[in-house]
CSV table of C-alpha atoms in Angstrom, one decimal:
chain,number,residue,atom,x,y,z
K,171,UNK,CA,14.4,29.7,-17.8
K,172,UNK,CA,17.5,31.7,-18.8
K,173,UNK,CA,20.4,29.6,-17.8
K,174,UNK,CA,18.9,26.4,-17.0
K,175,UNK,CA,20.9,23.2,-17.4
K,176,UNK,CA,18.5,20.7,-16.3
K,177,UNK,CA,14.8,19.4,-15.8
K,178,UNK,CA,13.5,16.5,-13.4
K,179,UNK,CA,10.7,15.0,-13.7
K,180,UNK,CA,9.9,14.8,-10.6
K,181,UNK,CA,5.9,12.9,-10.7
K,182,UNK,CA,5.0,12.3,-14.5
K,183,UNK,CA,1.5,10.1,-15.2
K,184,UNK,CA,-1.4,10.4,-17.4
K,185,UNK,CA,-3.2,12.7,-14.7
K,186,UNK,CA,-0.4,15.5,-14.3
K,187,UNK,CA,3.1,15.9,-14.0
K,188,UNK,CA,5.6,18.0,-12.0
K,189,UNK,CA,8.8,19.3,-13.4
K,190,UNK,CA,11.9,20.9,-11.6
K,191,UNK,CA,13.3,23.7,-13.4
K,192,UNK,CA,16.0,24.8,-11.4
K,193,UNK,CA,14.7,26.5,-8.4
K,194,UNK,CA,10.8,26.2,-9.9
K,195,UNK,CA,8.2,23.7,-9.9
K,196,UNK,CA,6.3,23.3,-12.5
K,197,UNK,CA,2.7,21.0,-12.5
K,198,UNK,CA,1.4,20.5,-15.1
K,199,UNK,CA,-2.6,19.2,-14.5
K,200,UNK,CA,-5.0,17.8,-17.4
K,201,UNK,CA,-7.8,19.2,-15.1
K,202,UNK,CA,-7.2,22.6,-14.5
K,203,UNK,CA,-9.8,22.9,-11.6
K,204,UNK,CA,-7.3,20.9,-9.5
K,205,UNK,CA,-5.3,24.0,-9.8
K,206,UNK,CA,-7.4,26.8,-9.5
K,207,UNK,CA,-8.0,24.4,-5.9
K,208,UNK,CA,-4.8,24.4,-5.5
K,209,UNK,CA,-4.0,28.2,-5.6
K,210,UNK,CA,-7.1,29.2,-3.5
K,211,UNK,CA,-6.3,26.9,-0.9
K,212,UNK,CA,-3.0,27.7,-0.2
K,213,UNK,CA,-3.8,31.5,-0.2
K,214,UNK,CA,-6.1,30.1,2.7
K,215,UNK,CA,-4.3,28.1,4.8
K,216,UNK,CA,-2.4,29.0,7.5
K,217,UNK,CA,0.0,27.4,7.6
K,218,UNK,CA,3.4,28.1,5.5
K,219,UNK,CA,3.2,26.5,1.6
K,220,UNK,CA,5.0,27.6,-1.3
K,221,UNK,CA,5.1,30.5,-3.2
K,222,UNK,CA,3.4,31.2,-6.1
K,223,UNK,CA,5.1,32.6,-9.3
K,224,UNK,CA,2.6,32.6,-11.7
K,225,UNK,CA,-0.7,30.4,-12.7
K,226,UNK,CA,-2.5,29.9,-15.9
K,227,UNK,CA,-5.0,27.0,-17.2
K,228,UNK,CA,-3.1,23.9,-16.7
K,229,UNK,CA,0.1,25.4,-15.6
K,230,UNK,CA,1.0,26.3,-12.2
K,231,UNK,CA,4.3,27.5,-11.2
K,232,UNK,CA,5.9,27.0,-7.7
K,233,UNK,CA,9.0,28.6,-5.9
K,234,UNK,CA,10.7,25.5,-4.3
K,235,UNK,CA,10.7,25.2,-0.4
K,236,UNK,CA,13.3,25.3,2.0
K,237,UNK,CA,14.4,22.0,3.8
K,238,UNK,CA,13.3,18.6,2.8
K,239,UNK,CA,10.5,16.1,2.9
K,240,UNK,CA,9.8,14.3,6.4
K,241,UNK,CA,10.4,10.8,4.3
K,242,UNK,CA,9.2,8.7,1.7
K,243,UNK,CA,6.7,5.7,1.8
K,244,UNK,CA,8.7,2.5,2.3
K,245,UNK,CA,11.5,4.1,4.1
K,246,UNK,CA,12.8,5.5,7.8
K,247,UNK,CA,12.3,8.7,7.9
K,248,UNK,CA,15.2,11.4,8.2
K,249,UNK,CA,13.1,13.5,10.3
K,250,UNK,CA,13.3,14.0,14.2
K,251,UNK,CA,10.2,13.4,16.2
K,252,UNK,CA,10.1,16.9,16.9
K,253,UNK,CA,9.9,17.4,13.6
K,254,UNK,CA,6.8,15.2,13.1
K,255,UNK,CA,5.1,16.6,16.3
K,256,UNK,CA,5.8,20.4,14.3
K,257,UNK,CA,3.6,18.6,11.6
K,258,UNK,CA,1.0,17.9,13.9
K,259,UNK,CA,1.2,21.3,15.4
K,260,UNK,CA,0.7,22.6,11.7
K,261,UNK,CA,-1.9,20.3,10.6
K,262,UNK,CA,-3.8,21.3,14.2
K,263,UNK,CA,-3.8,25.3,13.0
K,264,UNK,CA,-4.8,24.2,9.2
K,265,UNK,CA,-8.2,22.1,11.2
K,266,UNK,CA,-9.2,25.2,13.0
K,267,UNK,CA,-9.1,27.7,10.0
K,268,UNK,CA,-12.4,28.4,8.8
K,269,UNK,CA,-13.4,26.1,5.9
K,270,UNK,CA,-13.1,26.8,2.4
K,271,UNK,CA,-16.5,27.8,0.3
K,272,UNK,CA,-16.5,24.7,-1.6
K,273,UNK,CA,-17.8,21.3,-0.9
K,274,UNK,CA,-16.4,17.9,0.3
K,275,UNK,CA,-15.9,14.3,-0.7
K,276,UNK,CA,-19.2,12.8,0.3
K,277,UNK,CA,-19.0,9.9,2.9
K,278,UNK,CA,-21.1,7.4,1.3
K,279,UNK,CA,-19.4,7.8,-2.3
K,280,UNK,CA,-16.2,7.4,-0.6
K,281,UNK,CA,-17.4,4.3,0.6
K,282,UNK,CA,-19.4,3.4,-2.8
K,283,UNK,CA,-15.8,3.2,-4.0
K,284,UNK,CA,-13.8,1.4,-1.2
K,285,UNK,CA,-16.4,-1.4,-1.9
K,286,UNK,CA,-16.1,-1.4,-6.2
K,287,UNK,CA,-11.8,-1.0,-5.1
K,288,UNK,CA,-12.4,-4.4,-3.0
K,289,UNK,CA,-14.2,-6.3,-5.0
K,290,UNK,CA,-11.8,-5.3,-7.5
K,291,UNK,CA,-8.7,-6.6,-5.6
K,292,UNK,CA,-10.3,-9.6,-4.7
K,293,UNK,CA,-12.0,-10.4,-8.0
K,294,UNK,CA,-8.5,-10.3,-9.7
K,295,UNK,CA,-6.3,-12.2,-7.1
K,296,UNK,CA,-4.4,-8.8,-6.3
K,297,UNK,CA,-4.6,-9.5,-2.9
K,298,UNK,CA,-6.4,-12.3,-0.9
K,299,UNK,CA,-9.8,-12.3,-0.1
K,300,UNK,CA,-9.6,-12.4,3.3
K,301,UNK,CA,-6.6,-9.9,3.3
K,302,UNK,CA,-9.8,-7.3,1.6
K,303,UNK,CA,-12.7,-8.2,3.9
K,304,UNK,CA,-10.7,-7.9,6.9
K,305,UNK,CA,-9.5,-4.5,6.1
K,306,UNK,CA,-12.7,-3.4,4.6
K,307,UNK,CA,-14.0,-4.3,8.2
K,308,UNK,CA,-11.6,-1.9,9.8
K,309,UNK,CA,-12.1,0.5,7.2
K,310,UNK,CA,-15.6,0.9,8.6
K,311,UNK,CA,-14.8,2.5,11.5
K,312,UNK,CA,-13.9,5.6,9.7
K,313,UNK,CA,-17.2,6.1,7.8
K,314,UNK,CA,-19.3,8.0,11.1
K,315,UNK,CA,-20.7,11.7,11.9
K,316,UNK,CA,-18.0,14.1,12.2
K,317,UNK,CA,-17.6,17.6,12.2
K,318,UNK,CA,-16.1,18.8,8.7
K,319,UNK,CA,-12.8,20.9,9.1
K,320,UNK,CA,-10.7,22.4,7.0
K,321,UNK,CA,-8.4,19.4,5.3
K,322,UNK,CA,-5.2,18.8,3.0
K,323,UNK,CA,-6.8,16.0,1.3
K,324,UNK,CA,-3.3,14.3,0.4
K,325,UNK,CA,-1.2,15.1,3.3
K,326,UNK,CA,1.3,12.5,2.1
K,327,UNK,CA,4.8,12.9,4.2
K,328,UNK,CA,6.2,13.7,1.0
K,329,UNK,CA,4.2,16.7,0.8
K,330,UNK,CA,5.4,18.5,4.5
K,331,UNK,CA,9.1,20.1,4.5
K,332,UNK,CA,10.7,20.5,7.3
K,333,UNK,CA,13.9,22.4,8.0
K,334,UNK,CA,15.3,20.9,11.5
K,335,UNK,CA,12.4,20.3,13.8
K,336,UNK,CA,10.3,23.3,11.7
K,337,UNK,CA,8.0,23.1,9.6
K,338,UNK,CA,9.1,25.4,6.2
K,339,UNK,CA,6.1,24.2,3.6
K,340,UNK,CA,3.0,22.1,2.5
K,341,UNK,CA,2.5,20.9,-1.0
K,342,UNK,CA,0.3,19.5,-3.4
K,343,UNK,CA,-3.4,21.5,-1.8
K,344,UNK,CA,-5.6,20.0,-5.0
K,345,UNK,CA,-7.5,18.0,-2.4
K,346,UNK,CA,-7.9,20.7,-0.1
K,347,UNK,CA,-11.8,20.9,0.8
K,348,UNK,CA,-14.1,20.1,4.2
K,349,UNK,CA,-13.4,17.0,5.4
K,350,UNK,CA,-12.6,14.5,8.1
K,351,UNK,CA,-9.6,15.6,10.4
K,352,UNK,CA,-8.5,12.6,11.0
K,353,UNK,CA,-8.4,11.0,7.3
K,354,UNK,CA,-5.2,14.0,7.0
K,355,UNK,CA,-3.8,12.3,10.3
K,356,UNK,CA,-4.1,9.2,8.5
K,357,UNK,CA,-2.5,9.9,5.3
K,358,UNK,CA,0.4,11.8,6.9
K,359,UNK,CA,1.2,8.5,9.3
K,360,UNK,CA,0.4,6.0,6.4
K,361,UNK,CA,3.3,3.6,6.5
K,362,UNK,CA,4.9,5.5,9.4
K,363,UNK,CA,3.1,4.3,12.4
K,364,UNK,CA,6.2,4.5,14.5
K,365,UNK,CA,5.4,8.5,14.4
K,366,UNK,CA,2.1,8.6,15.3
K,367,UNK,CA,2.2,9.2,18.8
K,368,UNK,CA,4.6,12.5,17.5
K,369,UNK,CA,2.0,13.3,14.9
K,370,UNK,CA,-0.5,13.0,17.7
K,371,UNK,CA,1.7,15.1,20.4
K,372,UNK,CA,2.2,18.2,18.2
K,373,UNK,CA,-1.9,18.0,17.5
K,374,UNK,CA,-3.5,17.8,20.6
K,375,UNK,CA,-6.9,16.3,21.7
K,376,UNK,CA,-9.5,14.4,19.0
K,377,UNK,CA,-7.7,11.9,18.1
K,378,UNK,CA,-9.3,8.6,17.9
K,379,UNK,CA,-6.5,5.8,16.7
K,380,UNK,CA,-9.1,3.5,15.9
K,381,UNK,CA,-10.6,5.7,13.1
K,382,UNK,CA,-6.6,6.8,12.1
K,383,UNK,CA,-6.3,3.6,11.7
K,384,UNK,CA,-9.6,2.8,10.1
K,385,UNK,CA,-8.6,5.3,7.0
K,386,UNK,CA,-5.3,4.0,6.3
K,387,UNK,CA,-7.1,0.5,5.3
K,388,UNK,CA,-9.6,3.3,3.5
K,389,UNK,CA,-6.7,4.7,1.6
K,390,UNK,CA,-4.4,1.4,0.8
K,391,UNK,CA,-7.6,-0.3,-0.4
K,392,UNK,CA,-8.9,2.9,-2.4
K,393,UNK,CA,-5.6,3.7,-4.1
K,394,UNK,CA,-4.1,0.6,-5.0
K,395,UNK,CA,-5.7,-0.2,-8.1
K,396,UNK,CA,-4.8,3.3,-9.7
K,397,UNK,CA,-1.2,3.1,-8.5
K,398,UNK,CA,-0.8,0.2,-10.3
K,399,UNK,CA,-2.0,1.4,-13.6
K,400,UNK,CA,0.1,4.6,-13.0
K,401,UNK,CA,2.9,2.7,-12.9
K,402,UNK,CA,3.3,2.6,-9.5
K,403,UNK,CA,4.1,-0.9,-6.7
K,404,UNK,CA,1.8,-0.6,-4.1
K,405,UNK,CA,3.5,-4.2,-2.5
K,406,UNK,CA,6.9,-2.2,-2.5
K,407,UNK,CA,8.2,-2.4,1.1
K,408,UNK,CA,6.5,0.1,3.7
K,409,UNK,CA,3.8,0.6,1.3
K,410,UNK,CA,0.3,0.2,1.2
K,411,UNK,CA,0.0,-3.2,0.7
K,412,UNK,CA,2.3,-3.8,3.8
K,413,UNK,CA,0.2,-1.4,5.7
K,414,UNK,CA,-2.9,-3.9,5.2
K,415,UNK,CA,-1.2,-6.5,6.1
K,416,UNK,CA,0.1,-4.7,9.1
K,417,UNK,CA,-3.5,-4.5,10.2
């Protein structure tokens, strides 16, 4: 901390918040599980993330990465296609890792929740009825057998740094667990559809587009409710409630 001018608050809600201290990220988690995820997955995955300085209950403290994000929600993205098809090729070697030893997000909770999120968004006029049941009818598509691999869990394009067309780092693994390959596919794309098809290049075979698709009405219905009470717009340009309307 010695001769350090300057903190960013970089994400700060009631959940957790991450602080910039010069060259160090701090995250700060009111559920210190997310963490101890957190560090175990990324000592797992193969794929490059950041480093670790130093971990204790609540605290976790991250060496920044080299390069910058492939984009933000709600705008063009800086990053050359190559680029997104090295984020495929990386998400592809995180799949075929062996899984981590602890369990999943079950199937039909997720979609025990989509349904309570609807009738939420419907029941208070945050987005027209028909605008829900439509994309809860698309969303369907996603809940169906799979083969569990090895997942992010929030593979937000915010998350991935790329240096060039390389891929230097993932962040934020406190969703890592066994899980649907395609939901990651999904979330990384979410807003970015024009990429897709590089996403999908730099991944290979077992992709279904319908079921990609299928998870980013999943997501955008699922989320919204909590981004607005953390302060956040989902109906902010490029974001998720243009994505459902987009569907």
């Amino acid at each position: 901390m010695i001769g350090v001018n300057e903190i960013e608050v970089v994400v700060g809600h009631r959940e957790r918040t991450t602080l910039r201290v010069g060259d160090m990220f701090l995250k700060v988690d009111s559920d210190p599980a997310r963490l101890d995820v957190e560090v175990e997955a990324m000592a797992r995955a193969p794929i490059p993330t950041a480093e670790v300085l130093w971990h204790k209950p609540s605290v976790l403290a991250l060496a920044a990465l080299p390069g910058t994000a492939l984009g933000i929600l709600g705008e063009p993205s800086p990053a050359s296609p190559a680029a997104w098809a090295a984020a495929g090729a990386a998400v592809r070697r995180l799949h075929d890792a062996p899984l981590p030893p602890w369990p999943g997000k079950n199937q039909d909770a997720i979609a025990a929740h989509l349904d309570t999120e609807c009738d939420w968004l419907a029941a208070n006029d945050v987005l027209p009825a028909d605008l829900v049941a439509r994309n809860r009818r698309i969303a369907e598509a996603a809940f169906r057998p799979f083969t569990p691999v090895f997942i992010h869990g929030d593979l937000q394009l915010t998350h991935v740094f790329v240096d060039g067309d390389e891929v230097t780092g993932v962040l934020d693994w406190s969703e890592a667990a066994p899980g649907d390959a395609l939901y990651d596919l999904a979330i990384l794309t979410l807003g970015h559809e024009e990429h897709l098809a590089d996403v999908v290049a730099g991944y290979g075979t077992g992709v279904d587009l319908d079921v990609v698709r299928a998870w980013w009405s999943v997501r955008s219905l699922s989320a919204a409710r909590w981004l607005i009470e953390h302060g956040f717009d989902p109906d902010s340009p490029g974001c998720e409630f243009e994505v459902l309307r987009s569907q």
